[in-house]
Amino acid sequence: MQDNPQAVSQALAAALVQTQRIGALLTRFREHVVQEKVTLRDTDLVQCWQQVVNLLEHERKAEHITVSHHFAPDASTVQADRLWLEQVLHNILSNAIQAQQDIPQGWVRIESQKKGDAVQITVTDGGPGFSPEALQNAFMPFYSGRKEGIGLGMTLTESLMTRMNGVITLNNAPDGGAQILLQLANDKETSHG
């Protein structure tokens, strides 16, 4: 990377965006602690996903992970807090990349479809899937399936989904790999206090 000024510049720009996002997220959590209401607004799922893919571009390329998507036209807008939804998707994509470090050609696919007055988002990957222990404990604070993990990512993810009146479910896909289902409303603006 030292011989490539453009790569250094891109890495620094990505680090700056990540730092700003984390700073904004921490500010939001301070608001959460004092129980301010969270206003859920129309949020473009496609834009959120693209932002997350861009933030994790270096890790994704380093691990040879292909990312694909299919957002149904009637299931591309959800009621969410944009920053929180980006954090949820970031945690899921980051975990999928890390789970496939030993796989020569990994992949992650995200899809959305309308389910009644909600949007169901399905993220599937080509990794080993969840162990029975992980399926049971993934949302417990400080539980991690990785030695270097601190075990707060999925706890945070579940908390954010709950605050956005959403649901998250972990499964293993029929053909193997992890499958995470997110469900969020896609109707009018609401508040959750």
PDB file of C-alpha atoms in Angstrom:
ATOM      1  CA  MET A   1       0.000   0.000   0.000  1.00  0.00           C
ATOM      2  CA  GLN A   2       2.957   2.357   0.663  1.00  0.00           C
ATOM      3  CA  ASP A   3       3.842   2.259  -3.029  1.00  0.00           C
ATOM      4  CA  ASN A   4       0.302   3.184  -4.015  1.00  0.00           C
ATOM      5  CA  PRO A   5      -0.658   6.747  -2.970  1.00  0.00           C
ATOM      6  CA  GLN A   6      -4.156   6.315  -4.398  1.00  0.00           C
ATOM      7  CA  ALA A   7      -4.804   3.243  -2.212  1.00  0.00           C
ATOM      8  CA  VAL A   8      -3.516   5.141   0.838  1.00  0.00           C
ATOM      9  CA  SER A   9      -5.777   8.075   0.002  1.00  0.00           C
ATOM     10  CA  GLN A  10      -8.805   5.775  -0.409  1.00  0.00           C
ATOM     11  CA  ALA A  11      -8.025   3.973   2.857  1.00  0.00           C
ATOM     12  CA  LEU A  12      -7.742   7.291   4.713  1.00  0.00           C
ATOM     13  CA  ALA A  13     -10.997   8.539   3.191  1.00  0.00           C
ATOM     14  CA  ALA A  14     -12.753   5.304   4.203  1.00  0.00           C
ATOM     15  CA  ALA A  15     -11.313   5.576   7.732  1.00  0.00           C
ATOM     16  CA  LEU A  16     -12.559   9.167   7.997  1.00  0.00           C
ATOM     17  CA  VAL A  17     -16.084   8.199   6.910  1.00  0.00           C
ATOM     18  CA  GLN A  18     -16.050   5.281   9.360  1.00  0.00           C
ATOM     19  CA  THR A  19     -14.844   7.530  12.205  1.00  0.00           C
ATOM     20  CA  GLN A  20     -17.518  10.146  11.451  1.00  0.00           C
ATOM     21  CA  ARG A  21     -20.177   7.414  11.336  1.00  0.00           C
ATOM     22  CA  ILE A  22     -19.042   5.971  14.672  1.00  0.00           C
ATOM     23  CA  GLY A  23     -19.017   9.459  16.213  1.00  0.00           C
ATOM     24  CA  ALA A  24     -22.562  10.069  14.969  1.00  0.00           C
ATOM     25  CA  LEU A  25     -23.641   6.651  16.223  1.00  0.00           C
ATOM     26  CA  LEU A  26     -22.232   7.346  19.700  1.00  0.00           C
ATOM     27  CA  THR A  27     -24.070  10.681  19.741  1.00  0.00           C
ATOM     28  CA  ARG A  28     -27.292   8.839  18.936  1.00  0.00           C
ATOM     29  CA  PHE A  29     -26.655   6.366  21.747  1.00  0.00           C
ATOM     30  CA  ARG A  30     -26.285   9.225  24.206  1.00  0.00           C
ATOM     31  CA  GLU A  31     -29.724  10.393  23.029  1.00  0.00           C
ATOM     32  CA  HIS A  32     -31.019   6.844  23.522  1.00  0.00           C
ATOM     33  CA  VAL A  33     -29.700   6.744  27.086  1.00  0.00           C
ATOM     34  CA  VAL A  34     -31.728   9.823  28.011  1.00  0.00           C
ATOM     35  CA  GLN A  35     -34.765   8.181  26.357  1.00  0.00           C
ATOM     36  CA  GLU A  36     -35.319  10.648  23.565  1.00  0.00           C
ATOM     37  CA  LYS A  37     -37.762   9.357  21.018  1.00  0.00           C
ATOM     38  CA  VAL A  38     -36.393   7.762  17.894  1.00  0.00           C
ATOM     39  CA  THR A  39     -38.131   8.998  14.778  1.00  0.00           C
ATOM     40  CA  LEU A  40     -38.425   6.360  12.084  1.00  0.00           C
ATOM     41  CA  ARG A  41     -38.587   7.737   8.567  1.00  0.00           C
ATOM     42  CA  ASP A  42     -38.690   6.448   5.013  1.00  0.00           C
ATOM     43  CA  THR A  43     -35.182   5.083   4.528  1.00  0.00           C
ATOM     44  CA  ASP A  44     -33.758   3.870   1.236  1.00  0.00           C
ATOM     45  CA  LEU A  45     -32.521   0.327   1.851  1.00  0.00           C
ATOM     46  CA  VAL A  46     -30.518   0.301  -1.402  1.00  0.00           C
ATOM     47  CA  GLN A  47     -28.563   3.451  -0.461  1.00  0.00           C
ATOM     48  CA  CYS A  48     -27.863   2.116   3.038  1.00  0.00           C
ATOM     49  CA  TRP A  49     -26.569  -1.183   1.667  1.00  0.00           C
ATOM     50  CA  GLN A  50     -24.364   0.558  -0.910  1.00  0.00           C
ATOM     51  CA  GLN A  51     -22.865   2.772   1.804  1.00  0.00           C
ATOM     52  CA  VAL A  52     -22.027  -0.306   3.906  1.00  0.00           C
ATOM     53  CA  VAL A  53     -20.530  -2.177   0.925  1.00  0.00           C
ATOM     54  CA  ASN A  54     -18.380   0.890   0.177  1.00  0.00           C
ATOM     55  CA  LEU A  55     -17.209   1.112   3.806  1.00  0.00           C
ATOM     56  CA  LEU A  56     -16.200  -2.563   3.793  1.00  0.00           C
ATOM     57  CA  GLU A  57     -14.803  -2.579   0.245  1.00  0.00           C
ATOM     58  CA  HIS A  58     -11.187  -3.161   1.293  1.00  0.00           C
ATOM     59  CA  GLU A  59     -12.000  -6.077   3.619  1.00  0.00           C
ATOM     60  CA  ARG A  60     -14.368  -7.570   1.066  1.00  0.00           C
ATOM     61  CA  LYS A  61     -11.761  -7.471  -1.707  1.00  0.00           C
ATOM     62  CA  ALA A  62      -8.992  -8.728   0.598  1.00  0.00           C
ATOM     63  CA  GLU A  63     -11.100 -11.798   1.411  1.00  0.00           C
ATOM     64  CA  HIS A  64     -12.357 -12.288  -2.193  1.00  0.00           C
ATOM     65  CA  ILE A  65     -16.016 -11.873  -1.261  1.00  0.00           C
ATOM     66  CA  THR A  66     -18.569 -11.230  -4.000  1.00  0.00           C
ATOM     67  CA  VAL A  67     -21.612  -9.201  -2.953  1.00  0.00           C
ATOM     68  CA  SER A  68     -24.905  -9.343  -4.846  1.00  0.00           C
ATOM     69  CA  HIS A  69     -28.361  -7.961  -4.178  1.00  0.00           C
ATOM     70  CA  HIS A  70     -31.956  -8.033  -5.310  1.00  0.00           C
ATOM     71  CA  PHE A  71     -34.250  -5.424  -3.777  1.00  0.00           C
ATOM     72  CA  ALA A  72     -37.885  -5.812  -4.824  1.00  0.00           C
ATOM     73  CA  PRO A  73     -39.239  -2.480  -6.156  1.00  0.00           C
ATOM     74  CA  ASP A  74     -42.020  -2.464  -3.535  1.00  0.00           C
ATOM     75  CA  ALA A  75     -39.551  -3.453  -0.766  1.00  0.00           C
ATOM     76  CA  SER A  76     -36.717  -0.948  -1.066  1.00  0.00           C
ATOM     77  CA  THR A  77     -37.961   1.618   1.464  1.00  0.00           C
ATOM     78  CA  VAL A  78     -38.271   0.843   5.173  1.00  0.00           C
ATOM     79  CA  GLN A  79     -39.218   2.764   8.293  1.00  0.00           C
ATOM     80  CA  ALA A  80     -35.889   3.142  10.086  1.00  0.00           C
ATOM     81  CA  ASP A  81     -33.251   5.418  11.470  1.00  0.00           C
ATOM     82  CA  ARG A  82     -30.769   5.525   8.574  1.00  0.00           C
ATOM     83  CA  LEU A  83     -27.617   5.506  10.713  1.00  0.00           C
ATOM     84  CA  TRP A  84     -28.892   2.616  12.810  1.00  0.00           C
ATOM     85  CA  LEU A  85     -29.915   0.602   9.757  1.00  0.00           C
ATOM     86  CA  GLU A  86     -26.460   1.163   8.259  1.00  0.00           C
ATOM     87  CA  GLN A  87     -24.905  -0.103  11.510  1.00  0.00           C
ATOM     88  CA  VAL A  88     -27.089  -3.229  11.461  1.00  0.00           C
ATOM     89  CA  LEU A  89     -26.142  -3.979   7.850  1.00  0.00           C
ATOM     90  CA  HIS A  90     -22.481  -3.152   8.559  1.00  0.00           C
ATOM     91  CA  ASN A  91     -22.343  -5.660  11.438  1.00  0.00           C
ATOM     92  CA  ILE A  92     -23.985  -8.365   9.347  1.00  0.00           C
ATOM     93  CA  LEU A  93     -21.761  -7.845   6.288  1.00  0.00           C
ATOM     94  CA  SER A  94     -18.614  -7.576   8.410  1.00  0.00           C
ATOM     95  CA  ASN A  95     -19.458 -10.862  10.164  1.00  0.00           C
ATOM     96  CA  ALA A  96     -20.152 -12.555   6.823  1.00  0.00           C
ATOM     97  CA  ILE A  97     -16.777 -11.423   5.459  1.00  0.00           C
ATOM     98  CA  GLN A  98     -14.937 -12.614   8.559  1.00  0.00           C
ATOM     99  CA  ALA A  99     -16.737 -15.970   8.523  1.00  0.00           C
ATOM    100  CA  GLN A 100     -15.430 -16.600   5.005  1.00  0.00           C
ATOM    101  CA  GLN A 101     -11.742 -15.761   5.515  1.00  0.00           C
ATOM    102  CA  ASP A 102     -10.696 -19.355   4.763  1.00  0.00           C
ATOM    103  CA  ILE A 103     -12.910 -19.700   1.684  1.00  0.00           C
ATOM    104  CA  PRO A 104     -11.239 -18.921  -1.685  1.00  0.00           C
ATOM    105  CA  GLN A 105     -14.379 -17.421  -3.272  1.00  0.00           C
ATOM    106  CA  GLY A 106     -16.903 -16.260  -0.690  1.00  0.00           C
ATOM    107  CA  TRP A 107     -20.190 -14.506  -1.336  1.00  0.00           C
ATOM    108  CA  VAL A 108     -22.928 -12.509   0.365  1.00  0.00           C
ATOM    109  CA  ARG A 109     -26.408 -11.928  -1.059  1.00  0.00           C
ATOM    110  CA  ILE A 110     -29.051  -9.523   0.222  1.00  0.00           C
ATOM    111  CA  GLU A 111     -32.665  -9.603  -0.926  1.00  0.00           C
ATOM    112  CA  SER A 112     -35.799  -7.792   0.102  1.00  0.00           C
ATOM    113  CA  GLN A 113     -39.456  -8.589  -0.359  1.00  0.00           C
ATOM    114  CA  LYS A 114     -42.723  -7.157   0.888  1.00  0.00           C
ATOM    115  CA  LYS A 115     -44.524  -9.148   3.596  1.00  0.00           C
ATOM    116  CA  GLY A 116     -47.856  -7.493   4.416  1.00  0.00           C
ATOM    117  CA  ASP A 117     -47.077  -4.017   5.775  1.00  0.00           C
ATOM    118  CA  ALA A 118     -43.437  -4.936   6.383  1.00  0.00           C
ATOM    119  CA  VAL A 119     -40.265  -5.503   4.386  1.00  0.00           C
ATOM    120  CA  GLN A 120     -38.321  -8.698   4.947  1.00  0.00           C
ATOM    121  CA  ILE A 121     -34.595  -8.436   4.273  1.00  0.00           C
ATOM    122  CA  THR A 122     -32.659 -11.681   3.894  1.00  0.00           C
ATOM    123  CA  VAL A 123     -28.860 -11.753   4.038  1.00  0.00           C
ATOM    124  CA  THR A 124     -27.270 -15.093   3.129  1.00  0.00           C
ATOM    125  CA  ASP A 125     -23.583 -15.961   2.896  1.00  0.00           C
ATOM    126  CA  GLY A 126     -21.354 -18.785   1.653  1.00  0.00           C
ATOM    127  CA  GLY A 127     -19.647 -19.358   4.988  1.00  0.00           C
ATOM    128  CA  PRO A 128     -19.899 -22.285   7.396  1.00  0.00           C
ATOM    129  CA  GLY A 129     -23.154 -21.034   8.953  1.00  0.00           C
ATOM    130  CA  PHE A 130     -23.977 -20.666  12.627  1.00  0.00           C
ATOM    131  CA  SER A 131     -23.057 -23.346  15.155  1.00  0.00           C
ATOM    132  CA  PRO A 132     -25.911 -24.520  17.412  1.00  0.00           C
ATOM    133  CA  GLU A 133     -24.215 -22.574  20.243  1.00  0.00           C
ATOM    134  CA  ALA A 134     -24.074 -19.389  18.140  1.00  0.00           C
ATOM    135  CA  LEU A 135     -27.749 -19.697  17.167  1.00  0.00           C
ATOM    136  CA  GLN A 136     -28.616 -19.868  20.866  1.00  0.00           C
ATOM    137  CA  ASN A 137     -26.210 -17.219  22.206  1.00  0.00           C
ATOM    138  CA  ALA A 138     -25.415 -14.758  19.392  1.00  0.00           C
ATOM    139  CA  PHE A 139     -27.414 -11.909  20.953  1.00  0.00           C
ATOM    140  CA  MET A 140     -25.878 -12.368  24.421  1.00  0.00           C
ATOM    141  CA  PRO A 141     -23.417  -9.609  25.362  1.00  0.00           C
ATOM    142  CA  PHE A 142     -19.775 -10.712  25.073  1.00  0.00           C
ATOM    143  CA  TYR A 143     -20.586 -13.952  23.242  1.00  0.00           C
ATOM    144  CA  SER A 144     -18.448 -14.295  20.120  1.00  0.00           C
ATOM    145  CA  GLY A 145     -17.838 -17.167  17.744  1.00  0.00           C
ATOM    146  CA  ARG A 146     -14.364 -15.721  16.970  1.00  0.00           C
ATOM    147  CA  LYS A 147     -11.347 -15.647  19.282  1.00  0.00           C
ATOM    148  CA  GLU A 148     -10.676 -11.987  18.446  1.00  0.00           C
ATOM    149  CA  GLY A 149     -14.336 -10.934  18.666  1.00  0.00           C
ATOM    150  CA  ILE A 150     -15.567  -8.866  21.603  1.00  0.00           C
ATOM    151  CA  GLY A 151     -19.132 -10.125  21.326  1.00  0.00           C
ATOM    152  CA  LEU A 152     -21.038  -6.861  21.146  1.00  0.00           C
ATOM    153  CA  GLY A 153     -21.835  -6.611  17.421  1.00  0.00           C
ATOM    154  CA  MET A 154     -24.911  -8.832  17.340  1.00  0.00           C
ATOM    155  CA  THR A 155     -26.094  -7.534  20.730  1.00  0.00           C
ATOM    156  CA  LEU A 156     -25.954  -4.005  19.302  1.00  0.00           C
ATOM    157  CA  THR A 157     -27.636  -5.193  16.099  1.00  0.00           C
ATOM    158  CA  GLU A 158     -30.542  -6.746  17.991  1.00  0.00           C
ATOM    159  CA  SER A 159     -30.925  -3.625  20.172  1.00  0.00           C
ATOM    160  CA  LEU A 160     -31.025  -1.329  17.139  1.00  0.00           C
ATOM    161  CA  MET A 161     -33.571  -3.539  15.377  1.00  0.00           C
ATOM    162  CA  THR A 162     -35.771  -3.561  18.492  1.00  0.00           C
ATOM    163  CA  ARG A 163     -35.588   0.235  18.806  1.00  0.00           C
ATOM    164  CA  MET A 164     -36.675   0.491  15.148  1.00  0.00           C
ATOM    165  CA  ASN A 165     -39.686  -1.778  15.865  1.00  0.00           C
ATOM    166  CA  GLY A 166     -37.969  -4.470  13.820  1.00  0.00           C
ATOM    167  CA  VAL A 167     -37.148  -8.128  14.244  1.00  0.00           C
ATOM    168  CA  ILE A 168     -33.937 -10.041  13.556  1.00  0.00           C
ATOM    169  CA  THR A 169     -33.755 -13.827  13.242  1.00  0.00           C
ATOM    170  CA  LEU A 170     -30.684 -16.007  12.709  1.00  0.00           C
ATOM    171  CA  ASN A 171     -30.830 -19.258  10.741  1.00  0.00           C
ATOM    172  CA  ASN A 172     -28.692 -21.469   8.581  1.00  0.00           C
ATOM    173  CA  ALA A 173     -29.598 -21.505   4.890  1.00  0.00           C
ATOM    174  CA  PRO A 174     -30.848 -24.825   3.461  1.00  0.00           C
ATOM    175  CA  ASP A 175     -27.726 -25.069   1.262  1.00  0.00           C
ATOM    176  CA  GLY A 176     -25.390 -24.059   4.112  1.00  0.00           C
ATOM    177  CA  GLY A 177     -24.103 -20.670   5.198  1.00  0.00           C
ATOM    178  CA  ALA A 178     -25.630 -18.148   7.553  1.00  0.00           C
ATOM    179  CA  GLN A 179     -29.018 -16.620   6.829  1.00  0.00           C
ATOM    180  CA  ILE A 180     -30.170 -13.532   8.695  1.00  0.00           C
ATOM    181  CA  LEU A 181     -33.713 -12.233   8.394  1.00  0.00           C
ATOM    182  CA  LEU A 182     -34.545  -8.624   9.218  1.00  0.00           C
ATOM    183  CA  GLN A 183     -38.081  -7.317   9.253  1.00  0.00           C
ATOM    184  CA  LEU A 184     -38.966  -3.624   9.309  1.00  0.00           C
ATOM    185  CA  ALA A 185     -42.166  -1.701   8.653  1.00  0.00           C
ATOM    186  CA  ASN A 186     -42.496   0.114   5.344  1.00  0.00           C
ATOM    187  CA  ASP A 187     -45.536   2.259   6.128  1.00  0.00           C
ATOM    188  CA  LYS A 188     -45.963   5.819   7.455  1.00  0.00           C
ATOM    189  CA  GLU A 189     -43.631   7.744   9.783  1.00  0.00           C
ATOM    190  CA  THR A 190     -43.710   6.550  13.388  1.00  0.00           C
ATOM    191  CA  SER A 191     -41.964   7.323  16.654  1.00  0.00           C
ATOM    192  CA  HIS A 192     -40.666   4.875  19.223  1.00  0.00           C
ATOM    193  CA  GLY A 193     -39.930   6.287  22.635  1.00  0.00           C
TER     194      GLY A 193
END
